[in-house]
Amino acid sequence: MATSTSAQPRDTWGSKLGFVMAAAGSAVGLGNIWKFPYTAGESGGGAFVFIYLLFVIFIGFSVMLTEFAIGRKTGLSAVGSFKSTDKRWTFTGVLGVLSGLLIMGFYPVVGGWALAYIFKVGGGLLSTPEAIGDSFGGFISHPMQPLTWMGIYLLLNVVIVMKGISGGIEKAGKILMPLLFVILIIVSVKGLMLPGAMAGLEFLFMPDFSKVDGNVVLAALGQAFFSLSLGMGCMITYGSYIKKKENLVQTTGMVTAMDTGVALLAGIAMFPAMFAFGMEPAAGPGLVFVVVPQLFAEMGGAVGLVLALLFFIGLTVAALTSSVSLLEVVVSYLIDEKGLKRSTAVIGSSVVMGLLCIIASLSLGGVGPTLFGTGVFDIFDLLTDKIFLAVGGMLVCIFAGWRLSRSDLEKEITNDGEISFPLFGLWYTLVKYIIPVAIAVVAVMGIKSGFDSGKGAIMLLGIGIIVLTGIFSKKL
Ligand code: TRP
């Protein structure tokens, strides 16, 4: 710091915070507040959370730093950064685009739920607490209602990405994210004061390793990648906007800490209340939409209502700042590599996403095709979160470790030696050897135990798709 402070310290701080907030905007989203609690609930609680935290620290942090470094070094987005270095690696970027497309095949469905709940809460949902659970079940299995909200949510994404006004949503995020954080704290305190709440904390933080199998470990890895927006080139794209003088290590640390903090807080907000209400921890994807309204109903009165409204507004904005980053990865590929106009790219890709979302949303009401007994919503989730992101992260590490030079990486991460990063050697060893092997082991274990539930075949299909992407990459 001492070397460069005299010029414009305020500016530097301002822009750094701006970047951290943008990257955190991508990371903090439905993954933290919707996915983390229900996945922890379905995966047995404490042991899952423990493994997830280990993965965040040792794998997530390192992969994020790698993605930022690749992005800043090449100055290009997902596909371009690989392609410009070595054409044979183009497929890694393309795999990321495919992940983005598939995640956007279900993310807007849940984003639509969040949006709908602003209006449901406004329309008096809290006044009949006993009906909140049934109301959610009825809502998502209704054919038209969730589709309408999904459509509106996706349209918001289109408008934001088309006009390139993501600055606006980021500004909204800067106000609403801290607010959401505060509301989560209030909800946590309220939940913890309910009788029987401690059982929820125990469930979340006391590891019971007898519950761990390959499925749980892979779920924890997938959750770490999904929540941190890793493994599909999203943070490579963000990295390409980071200024040369900024500290990548510190930025990575801040984004990782914020993202993980919000996820844990969401867990603390929900599990104690769930146990107090006598609900099943494995309640599934509806968890946040059932537990949180019940807690606010419990608070009662205008305070409960206002906080509930702000919660779902905050959740919707958090979801938007994440989904626009997903859409942008696909759009910038179509613009940069396929020469499409921005408007064509946005409309074309969101029409495809919208169609995928329609099938995904209907599958929750038991309508439409299944594969090995699994509906489309779950298939998209399985393919991306369990396979594509993890393999994508593994490929990013192999690329950095074996295709880029150690000294170039060191220069990039230390800003040509200006910043000291004493753990560089450890990071490099993790990225070059340990993480690729660890991910391969976890994936094999996960696929193996996935066969007990019919999910293994779908995960293998995912591996097949990756191999095909590799084979046909010359055409991409
Ligand atoms: N991390 C976001 C969330 O938690 C979702 C997301 C945005 C994402 N961009 C991504 C997930 C890229 C994987 C890859 O809601």
Tab-separated table of C-alpha atoms and ligand atoms in Angstrom:
chain	number	residue	atom	x	y	z
A	1	MET	CA	0.000	0.000	0.000
A	2	ALA	CA	2.702	2.451	1.057
A	3	THR	CA	4.050	2.708	-2.472
A	4	SER	CA	0.940	3.940	-4.240
A	5	THR	CA	-1.305	5.646	-1.743
A	6	SER	CA	-0.431	9.272	-2.320
A	7	ALA	CA	-2.216	9.619	-5.667
A	8	GLN	CA	-5.872	8.817	-5.009
A	9	PRO	CA	-6.501	6.537	-2.081
A	10	ARG	CA	-10.262	7.084	-2.013
A	11	ASP	CA	-10.692	6.209	-5.622
A	12	THR	CA	-8.738	3.013	-5.232
A	13	TRP	CA	-10.791	1.939	-2.269
A	14	GLY	CA	-14.030	2.854	-4.000
A	15	SER	CA	-13.269	0.880	-7.120
A	16	LYS	CA	-12.035	-2.110	-5.194
A	17	LEU	CA	-15.184	-2.233	-3.134
A	18	GLY	CA	-17.176	-1.848	-6.338
A	19	PHE	CA	-15.547	-4.862	-7.863
A	20	VAL	CA	-15.846	-6.981	-4.751
A	21	MET	CA	-19.533	-6.101	-4.573
A	22	ALA	CA	-20.087	-7.029	-8.214
A	23	ALA	CA	-18.384	-10.393	-7.825
A	24	ALA	CA	-20.193	-10.954	-4.536
A	25	GLY	CA	-23.411	-10.041	-6.345
A	26	SER	CA	-22.812	-12.915	-8.713
A	27	ALA	CA	-21.873	-15.296	-5.938
A	28	VAL	CA	-24.558	-14.468	-3.375
A	29	GLY	CA	-27.892	-15.612	-4.691
A	30	LEU	CA	-30.360	-18.445	-4.591
A	31	GLY	CA	-27.416	-20.782	-4.079
A	32	ASN	CA	-26.902	-19.408	-0.586
A	33	ILE	CA	-30.398	-18.762	0.641
A	34	TRP	CA	-32.484	-21.327	-1.228
A	35	LYS	CA	-30.098	-24.141	-2.188
A	36	PHE	CA	-27.689	-24.306	0.741
A	37	PRO	CA	-30.295	-24.828	3.488
A	38	TYR	CA	-32.302	-27.462	1.669
A	39	THR	CA	-29.232	-29.331	0.432
A	40	ALA	CA	-27.803	-29.329	3.960
A	41	GLY	CA	-31.156	-30.612	5.198
A	42	GLU	CA	-31.318	-33.399	2.642
A	43	SER	CA	-27.658	-34.333	3.150
A	44	GLY	CA	-27.875	-34.910	6.874
A	45	GLY	CA	-26.708	-31.540	8.246
A	46	GLY	CA	-23.450	-31.046	10.193
A	47	ALA	CA	-21.166	-33.410	8.328
A	48	PHE	CA	-22.273	-31.941	4.997
A	49	VAL	CA	-21.691	-28.407	6.281
A	50	PHE	CA	-18.252	-29.361	7.595
A	51	ILE	CA	-17.161	-30.901	4.281
A	52	TYR	CA	-18.642	-27.969	2.373
A	53	LEU	CA	-16.552	-25.554	4.461
A	54	LEU	CA	-13.392	-27.588	3.837
A	55	PHE	CA	-14.102	-27.500	0.101
A	56	VAL	CA	-14.760	-23.747	0.190
A	57	ILE	CA	-11.454	-23.076	1.919
A	58	PHE	CA	-9.170	-25.461	0.051
A	59	ILE	CA	-10.836	-25.782	-3.346
A	60	GLY	CA	-13.250	-22.860	-3.770
A	61	PHE	CA	-10.796	-20.167	-2.717
A	62	SER	CA	-8.033	-21.585	-4.921
A	63	VAL	CA	-10.268	-22.014	-7.957
A	64	MET	CA	-11.669	-18.509	-7.613
A	65	LEU	CA	-8.179	-17.056	-7.431
A	66	THR	CA	-7.274	-19.104	-10.517
A	67	GLU	CA	-10.306	-17.861	-12.437
A	68	PHE	CA	-9.633	-14.221	-11.515
A	69	ALA	CA	-5.974	-14.605	-12.512
A	70	ILE	CA	-6.801	-16.187	-15.881
A	71	GLY	CA	-9.428	-13.552	-16.580
A	72	ARG	CA	-7.233	-10.609	-15.682
A	73	LYS	CA	-4.208	-12.029	-17.456
A	74	THR	CA	-6.004	-12.618	-20.758
A	75	GLY	CA	-8.501	-9.778	-20.444
A	76	LEU	CA	-11.062	-12.029	-22.113
A	77	SER	CA	-14.265	-13.806	-21.148
A	78	ALA	CA	-14.855	-17.520	-20.602
A	79	VAL	CA	-14.274	-18.971	-24.070
A	80	GLY	CA	-11.843	-16.373	-25.369
A	81	SER	CA	-9.459	-16.718	-22.468
A	82	PHE	CA	-8.903	-20.420	-23.191
A	83	LYS	CA	-9.016	-20.100	-26.953
A	84	SER	CA	-6.462	-17.294	-27.078
A	85	THR	CA	-3.986	-19.392	-25.104
A	86	ASP	CA	-4.506	-22.754	-26.757
A	87	LYS	CA	-7.252	-23.702	-29.220
A	88	ARG	CA	-7.409	-27.223	-27.824
A	89	TRP	CA	-8.724	-25.768	-24.563
A	90	THR	CA	-11.649	-23.954	-26.204
A	91	PHE	CA	-13.994	-26.726	-25.078
A	92	THR	CA	-13.492	-25.808	-21.435
A	93	GLY	CA	-14.977	-22.408	-22.136
A	94	VAL	CA	-17.751	-23.939	-24.212
A	95	LEU	CA	-18.556	-26.328	-21.393
A	96	GLY	CA	-18.964	-23.257	-19.207
A	97	VAL	CA	-21.396	-21.733	-21.686
A	98	LEU	CA	-23.368	-24.969	-21.692
A	99	SER	CA	-23.439	-24.945	-17.880
A	100	GLY	CA	-24.696	-21.377	-17.968
A	101	LEU	CA	-27.463	-22.338	-20.357
A	102	LEU	CA	-28.550	-25.298	-18.237
A	103	ILE	CA	-28.388	-23.434	-14.918
A	104	MET	CA	-30.529	-20.789	-16.557
A	105	GLY	CA	-32.858	-23.670	-17.414
A	106	PHE	CA	-33.989	-23.806	-13.778
A	107	TYR	CA	-32.632	-20.757	-11.920
A	108	PRO	CA	-35.353	-18.408	-13.270
A	109	VAL	CA	-37.999	-20.888	-12.105
A	110	VAL	CA	-36.866	-20.365	-8.513
A	111	GLY	CA	-36.228	-16.665	-9.148
A	112	GLY	CA	-39.875	-16.516	-10.215
A	113	TRP	CA	-40.933	-18.113	-6.925
A	114	ALA	CA	-39.017	-15.429	-5.011
A	115	LEU	CA	-40.697	-12.716	-7.074
A	116	ALA	CA	-44.111	-14.313	-6.609
A	117	TYR	CA	-43.618	-14.429	-2.858
A	118	ILE	CA	-43.224	-10.661	-2.667
A	119	PHE	CA	-46.774	-10.470	-3.941
A	120	LYS	CA	-48.062	-13.435	-1.970
A	121	VAL	CA	-46.746	-11.942	1.260
A	122	GLY	CA	-48.200	-8.582	0.246
A	123	GLY	CA	-51.492	-10.340	-0.463
A	124	GLY	CA	-51.913	-11.734	3.034
A	125	LEU	CA	-50.020	-15.051	3.037
A	126	LEU	CA	-48.861	-14.479	6.603
A	127	SER	CA	-52.355	-14.159	8.002
A	128	THR	CA	-52.993	-17.900	7.681
A	129	PRO	CA	-49.734	-19.451	8.983
A	130	GLU	CA	-51.157	-22.973	9.001
A	131	ALA	CA	-51.707	-22.807	5.227
A	132	ILE	CA	-48.199	-21.617	4.266
A	133	GLY	CA	-46.815	-25.103	3.591
A	134	ASP	CA	-49.740	-26.230	1.448
A	135	SER	CA	-49.768	-22.921	-0.313
A	136	PHE	CA	-46.212	-23.501	-1.569
A	137	GLY	CA	-46.924	-27.049	-2.698
A	138	GLY	CA	-50.030	-25.919	-4.532
A	139	PHE	CA	-48.196	-22.999	-6.099
A	140	ILE	CA	-45.267	-24.867	-7.647
A	141	SER	CA	-47.335	-27.763	-8.940
A	142	HIS	CA	-49.866	-25.396	-10.485
A	143	PRO	CA	-49.015	-25.286	-14.194
A	144	MET	CA	-49.550	-21.638	-15.123
A	145	GLN	CA	-48.793	-19.580	-12.017
A	146	PRO	CA	-45.092	-20.404	-11.603
A	147	LEU	CA	-44.600	-20.188	-15.369
A	148	THR	CA	-45.973	-16.679	-15.413
A	149	TRP	CA	-43.650	-15.551	-12.626
A	150	MET	CA	-40.703	-17.336	-14.247
A	151	GLY	CA	-41.500	-15.476	-17.480
A	152	ILE	CA	-41.541	-12.125	-15.699
A	153	TYR	CA	-38.296	-12.936	-13.870
A	154	LEU	CA	-36.547	-13.985	-17.084
A	155	LEU	CA	-37.796	-10.847	-18.785
A	156	LEU	CA	-36.201	-8.737	-16.051
A	157	ASN	CA	-32.904	-10.482	-16.844
A	158	VAL	CA	-33.346	-9.795	-20.537
A	159	VAL	CA	-34.003	-6.097	-19.970
A	160	ILE	CA	-31.002	-5.770	-17.656
A	161	VAL	CA	-28.528	-7.607	-19.888
A	162	MET	CA	-29.869	-6.154	-23.135
A	163	LYS	CA	-29.574	-2.560	-22.064
A	164	GLY	CA	-26.224	-3.229	-20.493
A	165	ILE	CA	-27.672	-1.539	-17.403
A	166	SER	CA	-26.270	-4.112	-15.059
A	167	GLY	CA	-24.848	-1.092	-13.249
A	168	GLY	CA	-28.372	-0.287	-12.091
A	169	ILE	CA	-29.012	-3.692	-10.639
A	170	GLU	CA	-25.624	-3.607	-8.982
A	171	LYS	CA	-26.538	-0.348	-7.305
A	172	ALA	CA	-29.778	-1.890	-6.094
A	173	GLY	CA	-27.722	-4.813	-4.877
A	174	LYS	CA	-25.401	-2.580	-2.905
A	175	ILE	CA	-28.320	-1.368	-0.828
A	176	LEU	CA	-30.410	-4.519	-0.730
A	177	MET	CA	-27.659	-7.052	-0.053
A	178	PRO	CA	-26.608	-5.512	3.245
A	179	LEU	CA	-30.290	-5.164	4.080
A	180	LEU	CA	-30.888	-8.828	3.314
A	181	PHE	CA	-27.948	-9.636	5.557
A	182	VAL	CA	-29.467	-7.644	8.399
A	183	ILE	CA	-32.858	-9.305	7.896
A	184	LEU	CA	-31.206	-12.732	7.987
A	185	ILE	CA	-29.661	-11.785	11.312
A	186	ILE	CA	-33.036	-10.667	12.668
A	187	VAL	CA	-34.639	-13.877	11.444
A	188	SER	CA	-31.847	-15.909	13.016
A	189	VAL	CA	-32.271	-14.235	16.377
A	190	LYS	CA	-36.026	-14.698	16.235
A	191	GLY	CA	-35.622	-18.357	15.222
A	192	LEU	CA	-33.087	-19.060	17.950
A	193	MET	CA	-35.447	-17.747	20.607
A	194	LEU	CA	-38.146	-20.281	19.755
A	195	PRO	CA	-38.455	-23.243	22.120
A	196	GLY	CA	-36.583	-26.273	20.801
A	197	ALA	CA	-34.428	-24.180	18.481
A	198	MET	CA	-31.104	-25.547	19.718
A	199	ALA	CA	-31.769	-28.886	18.031
A	200	GLY	CA	-31.607	-26.998	14.734
A	201	LEU	CA	-28.173	-25.556	15.475
A	202	GLU	CA	-26.985	-28.977	16.522
A	203	PHE	CA	-28.275	-30.485	13.311
A	204	LEU	CA	-26.428	-27.854	11.290
A	205	PHE	CA	-23.112	-27.792	13.118
A	206	MET	CA	-22.579	-31.126	14.883
A	207	PRO	CA	-21.114	-33.434	12.258
A	208	ASP	CA	-22.401	-36.987	12.260
A	209	PHE	CA	-20.009	-38.651	9.853
A	210	SER	CA	-22.006	-41.857	9.766
A	211	LYS	CA	-24.331	-39.990	7.402
A	212	VAL	CA	-21.565	-39.345	4.869
A	213	ASP	CA	-21.418	-41.211	1.586
A	214	GLY	CA	-20.217	-40.351	-1.906
A	215	ASN	CA	-23.467	-38.504	-2.581
A	216	VAL	CA	-22.996	-36.186	0.364
A	217	VAL	CA	-19.375	-35.400	-0.494
A	218	LEU	CA	-20.207	-34.643	-4.116
A	219	ALA	CA	-23.188	-32.536	-3.014
A	220	ALA	CA	-20.858	-30.505	-0.774
A	221	LEU	CA	-18.408	-29.977	-3.634
A	222	GLY	CA	-21.210	-29.026	-6.019
A	223	GLN	CA	-22.639	-26.612	-3.453
A	224	ALA	CA	-19.257	-24.927	-3.007
A	225	PHE	CA	-18.864	-24.414	-6.758
A	226	PHE	CA	-22.442	-23.345	-7.354
A	227	SER	CA	-22.505	-20.898	-4.504
A	228	LEU	CA	-19.170	-19.290	-5.389
A	229	SER	CA	-20.091	-19.057	-9.108
A	230	LEU	CA	-17.133	-21.237	-10.080
A	231	GLY	CA	-16.383	-23.801	-12.736
A	232	MET	CA	-18.029	-22.135	-15.708
A	233	GLY	CA	-15.915	-19.133	-16.513
A	234	CYS	CA	-18.157	-16.626	-14.779
A	235	MET	CA	-15.364	-15.405	-12.506
A	236	ILE	CA	-12.946	-15.492	-15.451
A	237	THR	CA	-15.194	-12.959	-17.151
A	238	TYR	CA	-15.371	-10.869	-13.970
A	239	GLY	CA	-11.603	-11.181	-13.591
A	240	SER	CA	-11.112	-9.601	-16.986
A	241	TYR	CA	-12.521	-6.371	-15.512
A	242	ILE	CA	-10.257	-6.242	-12.475
A	243	LYS	CA	-7.671	-3.495	-12.572
A	244	LYS	CA	-4.034	-4.507	-12.672
A	245	LYS	CA	-3.245	-2.828	-9.381
A	246	GLU	CA	-5.892	-4.599	-7.354
A	247	ASN	CA	-5.078	-7.383	-4.963
A	248	LEU	CA	-6.527	-10.612	-6.308
A	249	VAL	CA	-5.846	-12.630	-3.179
A	250	GLN	CA	-7.644	-10.167	-0.942
A	251	THR	CA	-10.547	-9.842	-3.361
A	252	THR	CA	-10.913	-13.617	-3.513
A	253	GLY	CA	-10.839	-13.805	0.263
A	254	MET	CA	-13.527	-11.160	0.643
A	255	VAL	CA	-15.882	-12.665	-1.940
A	256	THR	CA	-15.448	-16.163	-0.540
A	257	ALA	CA	-16.014	-14.989	3.021
A	258	MET	CA	-19.138	-12.990	2.171
A	259	ASP	CA	-20.654	-15.785	0.143
A	260	THR	CA	-20.019	-18.413	2.771
A	261	GLY	CA	-21.135	-16.106	5.558
A	262	VAL	CA	-24.495	-15.533	3.889
A	263	ALA	CA	-24.986	-19.270	3.324
A	264	LEU	CA	-24.239	-20.116	6.949
A	265	LEU	CA	-26.461	-17.303	8.151
A	266	ALA	CA	-29.294	-18.574	5.965
A	267	GLY	CA	-28.826	-21.971	7.604
A	268	ILE	CA	-28.873	-20.423	11.068
A	269	ALA	CA	-31.986	-18.478	10.115
A	270	MET	CA	-33.835	-21.586	9.007
A	271	PHE	CA	-32.879	-24.736	10.899
A	272	PRO	CA	-33.622	-23.675	14.460
A	273	ALA	CA	-37.045	-22.446	13.357
A	274	MET	CA	-37.681	-25.651	11.441
A	275	PHE	CA	-36.900	-27.800	14.420
A	276	ALA	CA	-39.014	-25.570	16.621
A	277	PHE	CA	-41.919	-25.895	14.186
A	278	GLY	CA	-41.422	-29.663	14.031
A	279	MET	CA	-40.710	-29.652	10.299
A	280	GLU	CA	-38.622	-32.173	8.388
A	281	PRO	CA	-35.054	-30.963	7.637
A	282	ALA	CA	-35.263	-32.812	4.336
A	283	ALA	CA	-38.225	-30.693	3.242
A	284	GLY	CA	-36.560	-30.085	-0.131
A	285	PRO	CA	-36.573	-27.074	-2.470
A	286	GLY	CA	-39.538	-25.440	-0.762
A	287	LEU	CA	-37.750	-24.935	2.526
A	288	VAL	CA	-37.057	-21.198	2.435
A	289	PHE	CA	-40.506	-20.472	1.002
A	290	VAL	CA	-42.197	-22.279	3.862
A	291	VAL	CA	-39.992	-21.665	6.903
A	292	VAL	CA	-39.299	-17.973	6.421
A	293	PRO	CA	-42.928	-16.892	5.934
A	294	GLN	CA	-43.903	-18.960	8.981
A	295	LEU	CA	-41.271	-17.224	11.065
A	296	PHE	CA	-42.483	-13.812	9.961
A	297	ALA	CA	-46.062	-14.854	10.609
A	298	GLU	CA	-44.940	-15.838	14.084
A	299	MET	CA	-43.511	-12.339	14.590
A	300	GLY	CA	-46.874	-11.032	13.590
A	301	GLY	CA	-48.145	-7.560	12.886
A	302	ALA	CA	-46.767	-4.909	10.631
A	303	VAL	CA	-43.154	-5.644	11.573
A	304	GLY	CA	-43.413	-9.250	10.412
A	305	LEU	CA	-45.093	-8.167	7.219
A	306	VAL	CA	-42.571	-5.467	6.341
A	307	LEU	CA	-39.587	-7.702	7.121
A	308	ALA	CA	-41.093	-10.522	5.051
A	309	LEU	CA	-41.629	-8.175	2.125
A	310	LEU	CA	-38.066	-6.864	2.379
A	311	PHE	CA	-36.750	-10.417	2.651
A	312	PHE	CA	-38.349	-11.547	-0.589
A	313	ILE	CA	-37.453	-8.311	-2.376
A	314	GLY	CA	-33.849	-8.817	-1.231
A	315	LEU	CA	-33.915	-12.459	-2.293
A	316	THR	CA	-35.223	-11.526	-5.730
A	317	VAL	CA	-32.536	-8.881	-6.219
A	318	ALA	CA	-29.834	-11.283	-4.970
A	319	ALA	CA	-31.102	-13.820	-7.485
A	320	LEU	CA	-31.117	-11.223	-10.269
A	321	THR	CA	-27.525	-10.110	-9.676
A	322	SER	CA	-26.556	-13.793	-9.980
A	323	SER	CA	-28.643	-14.779	-12.970
A	324	VAL	CA	-27.581	-11.802	-15.057
A	325	SER	CA	-23.993	-13.008	-14.602
A	326	LEU	CA	-25.028	-16.429	-15.902
A	327	LEU	CA	-26.895	-14.956	-18.862
A	328	GLU	CA	-23.964	-12.672	-19.610
A	329	VAL	CA	-21.570	-15.624	-19.973
A	330	VAL	CA	-23.781	-17.130	-22.671
A	331	VAL	CA	-24.439	-13.782	-24.340
A	332	SER	CA	-20.808	-12.718	-24.471
A	333	TYR	CA	-19.899	-16.077	-26.055
A	334	LEU	CA	-22.485	-15.530	-28.789
A	335	ILE	CA	-21.281	-11.970	-29.380
A	336	ASP	CA	-17.528	-12.602	-29.244
A	337	GLU	CA	-17.311	-16.009	-30.892
A	338	LYS	CA	-20.392	-16.171	-33.091
A	339	GLY	CA	-20.551	-12.533	-34.118
A	340	LEU	CA	-24.183	-12.023	-33.070
A	341	LYS	CA	-25.580	-8.616	-32.190
A	342	ARG	CA	-26.171	-8.135	-28.463
A	343	SER	CA	-29.924	-7.951	-28.885
A	344	THR	CA	-30.028	-11.125	-30.990
A	345	ALA	CA	-27.755	-12.930	-28.549
A	346	VAL	CA	-29.833	-11.932	-25.527
A	347	ILE	CA	-33.176	-12.776	-27.102
A	348	GLY	CA	-31.962	-15.990	-28.722
A	349	SER	CA	-30.370	-17.379	-25.578
A	350	SER	CA	-33.196	-16.350	-23.294
A	351	VAL	CA	-35.793	-17.967	-25.556
A	352	VAL	CA	-33.892	-21.237	-25.221
A	353	MET	CA	-33.555	-20.698	-21.453
A	354	GLY	CA	-37.249	-19.902	-21.207
A	355	LEU	CA	-38.176	-23.130	-22.987
A	356	LEU	CA	-35.892	-25.146	-20.696
A	357	CYS	CA	-37.443	-23.402	-17.689
A	358	ILE	CA	-40.952	-24.268	-18.855
A	359	ILE	CA	-40.082	-27.971	-18.980
A	360	ALA	CA	-38.216	-27.719	-15.670
A	361	SER	CA	-41.069	-25.925	-13.918
A	362	LEU	CA	-43.721	-28.338	-15.216
A	363	SER	CA	-41.626	-31.298	-14.058
A	364	LEU	CA	-42.182	-30.207	-10.460
A	365	GLY	CA	-45.898	-30.759	-10.942
A	366	GLY	CA	-45.139	-34.244	-12.291
A	367	VAL	CA	-45.774	-33.171	-15.891
A	368	GLY	CA	-43.427	-34.012	-18.768
A	369	PRO	CA	-40.577	-36.410	-19.501
A	370	THR	CA	-38.378	-38.129	-16.929
A	371	LEU	CA	-35.056	-39.898	-17.291
A	372	PHE	CA	-34.333	-42.839	-14.987
A	373	GLY	CA	-37.218	-41.620	-12.878
A	374	THR	CA	-35.766	-38.119	-12.486
A	375	GLY	CA	-37.646	-35.025	-13.632
A	376	VAL	CA	-36.156	-32.279	-15.799
A	377	PHE	CA	-35.668	-29.742	-12.984
A	378	ASP	CA	-33.566	-32.255	-11.077
A	379	ILE	CA	-31.740	-33.384	-14.207
A	380	PHE	CA	-30.521	-29.833	-14.950
A	381	ASP	CA	-29.524	-29.421	-11.334
A	382	LEU	CA	-27.690	-32.771	-11.274
A	383	LEU	CA	-25.858	-32.195	-14.536
A	384	THR	CA	-24.628	-28.723	-13.670
A	385	ASP	CA	-24.116	-28.684	-9.937
A	386	LYS	CA	-22.857	-32.258	-9.569
A	387	ILE	CA	-20.871	-32.690	-12.784
A	388	PHE	CA	-20.272	-29.725	-15.097
A	389	LEU	CA	-19.152	-27.191	-12.499
A	390	ALA	CA	-16.863	-29.618	-10.684
A	391	VAL	CA	-15.313	-30.887	-13.900
A	392	GLY	CA	-15.135	-27.302	-15.167
A	393	GLY	CA	-13.239	-26.332	-12.011
A	394	MET	CA	-10.931	-29.295	-12.431
A	395	LEU	CA	-10.197	-28.301	-16.040
A	396	VAL	CA	-9.514	-24.695	-15.022
A	397	CYS	CA	-6.958	-25.955	-12.502
A	398	ILE	CA	-5.322	-28.320	-14.976
A	399	PHE	CA	-5.182	-25.496	-17.517
A	400	ALA	CA	-3.563	-23.108	-15.057
A	401	GLY	CA	-1.216	-25.700	-13.568
A	402	TRP	CA	-0.065	-27.416	-16.708
A	403	ARG	CA	-0.658	-25.014	-19.579
A	404	LEU	CA	0.261	-21.632	-18.053
A	405	SER	CA	3.701	-20.962	-16.659
A	406	ARG	CA	4.282	-20.814	-12.939
A	407	SER	CA	6.163	-17.534	-13.169
A	408	ASP	CA	3.416	-15.868	-15.230
A	409	LEU	CA	0.859	-16.897	-12.649
A	410	GLU	CA	3.039	-15.645	-9.839
A	411	LYS	CA	3.466	-12.301	-11.611
A	412	GLU	CA	-0.272	-12.019	-12.192
A	413	ILE	CA	-1.253	-12.857	-8.643
A	414	THR	CA	1.419	-10.747	-6.948
A	415	ASN	CA	1.039	-7.809	-9.368
A	416	ASP	CA	4.617	-8.288	-10.591
A	417	GLY	CA	5.941	-8.812	-7.123
A	418	GLU	CA	4.265	-5.787	-5.527
A	419	ILE	CA	1.993	-7.854	-3.332
A	420	SER	CA	3.323	-10.580	-1.160
A	421	PHE	CA	1.472	-13.871	-1.263
A	422	PRO	CA	3.450	-16.211	0.976
A	423	LEU	CA	1.078	-19.073	0.248
A	424	PHE	CA	1.728	-18.951	-3.487
A	425	GLY	CA	3.586	-22.268	-3.422
A	426	LEU	CA	0.772	-23.967	-1.535
A	427	TRP	CA	-1.843	-22.509	-3.881
A	428	TYR	CA	0.153	-23.658	-6.907
A	429	THR	CA	0.538	-27.192	-5.575
A	430	LEU	CA	-3.176	-27.338	-4.786
A	431	VAL	CA	-4.123	-26.142	-8.246
A	432	LYS	CA	-1.635	-28.207	-10.179
A	433	TYR	CA	-1.913	-31.541	-8.392
A	434	ILE	CA	-4.212	-31.808	-5.436
A	435	ILE	CA	-7.457	-30.200	-6.572
A	436	PRO	CA	-7.701	-32.038	-9.921
A	437	VAL	CA	-7.127	-35.369	-8.178
A	438	ALA	CA	-9.491	-34.505	-5.321
A	439	ILE	CA	-12.270	-33.519	-7.699
A	440	ALA	CA	-11.800	-36.683	-9.754
A	441	VAL	CA	-11.987	-38.828	-6.623
A	442	VAL	CA	-15.077	-37.037	-5.296
A	443	ALA	CA	-16.803	-37.263	-8.682
A	444	VAL	CA	-16.152	-40.990	-8.998
A	445	MET	CA	-17.350	-41.602	-5.437
A	446	GLY	CA	-20.437	-39.484	-6.024
A	447	ILE	CA	-21.355	-41.145	-9.291
A	448	LYS	CA	-20.889	-44.552	-7.720
A	449	SER	CA	-23.217	-43.881	-4.835
A	450	GLY	CA	-25.525	-42.011	-7.216
A	451	PHE	CA	-26.345	-45.368	-8.772
A	452	ASP	CA	-28.255	-46.304	-5.622
A	453	SER	CA	-30.843	-43.688	-6.469
A	454	GLY	CA	-30.872	-43.802	-10.272
A	455	LYS	CA	-28.916	-40.553	-10.383
A	456	GLY	CA	-25.616	-42.160	-11.304
A	457	ALA	CA	-26.749	-42.764	-14.866
A	458	ILE	CA	-27.614	-39.089	-15.322
A	459	MET	CA	-24.232	-38.040	-13.932
A	460	LEU	CA	-22.496	-40.447	-16.309
A	461	LEU	CA	-24.510	-38.882	-19.098
A	462	GLY	CA	-23.030	-35.562	-17.966
A	463	ILE	CA	-19.522	-36.973	-18.300
A	464	GLY	CA	-20.501	-38.210	-21.770
A	465	ILE	CA	-21.657	-34.721	-22.741
A	466	ILE	CA	-18.323	-33.285	-21.589
A	467	VAL	CA	-16.404	-35.819	-23.672
A	468	LEU	CA	-18.539	-34.993	-26.721
A	469	THR	CA	-17.959	-31.270	-26.167
A	470	GLY	CA	-14.237	-32.045	-26.175
A	471	ILE	CA	-14.435	-34.080	-29.371
A	472	PHE	CA	-16.480	-31.533	-31.283
A	473	SER	CA	-14.734	-28.507	-29.859
A	474	LYS	CA	-13.087	-27.632	-33.173
A	475	LYS	CA	-16.514	-26.754	-34.539
A	476	LEU	CA	-17.249	-24.473	-31.580
B	1	TRP	N1	-23.620	-18.339	-7.289
B	1	TRP	C1	-24.949	-17.986	-7.678
B	1	TRP	C2	-25.886	-18.315	-6.526
B	1	TRP	O1	-25.422	-18.761	-5.517
B	1	TRP	C3	-25.388	-18.643	-8.949
B	1	TRP	C4	-24.414	-18.422	-10.057
B	1	TRP	C5	-24.152	-17.234	-10.681
B	1	TRP	C6	-23.520	-19.369	-10.583
B	1	TRP	N2	-23.160	-17.418	-11.596
B	1	TRP	C7	-22.751	-18.719	-11.546
B	1	TRP	C8	-23.317	-20.700	-10.314
B	1	TRP	C9	-21.756	-19.398	-12.234
B	1	TRP	C10	-22.335	-21.384	-11.007
B	1	TRP	C11	-21.541	-20.734	-11.946
B	1	TRP	O2	-27.074	-18.155	-6.613
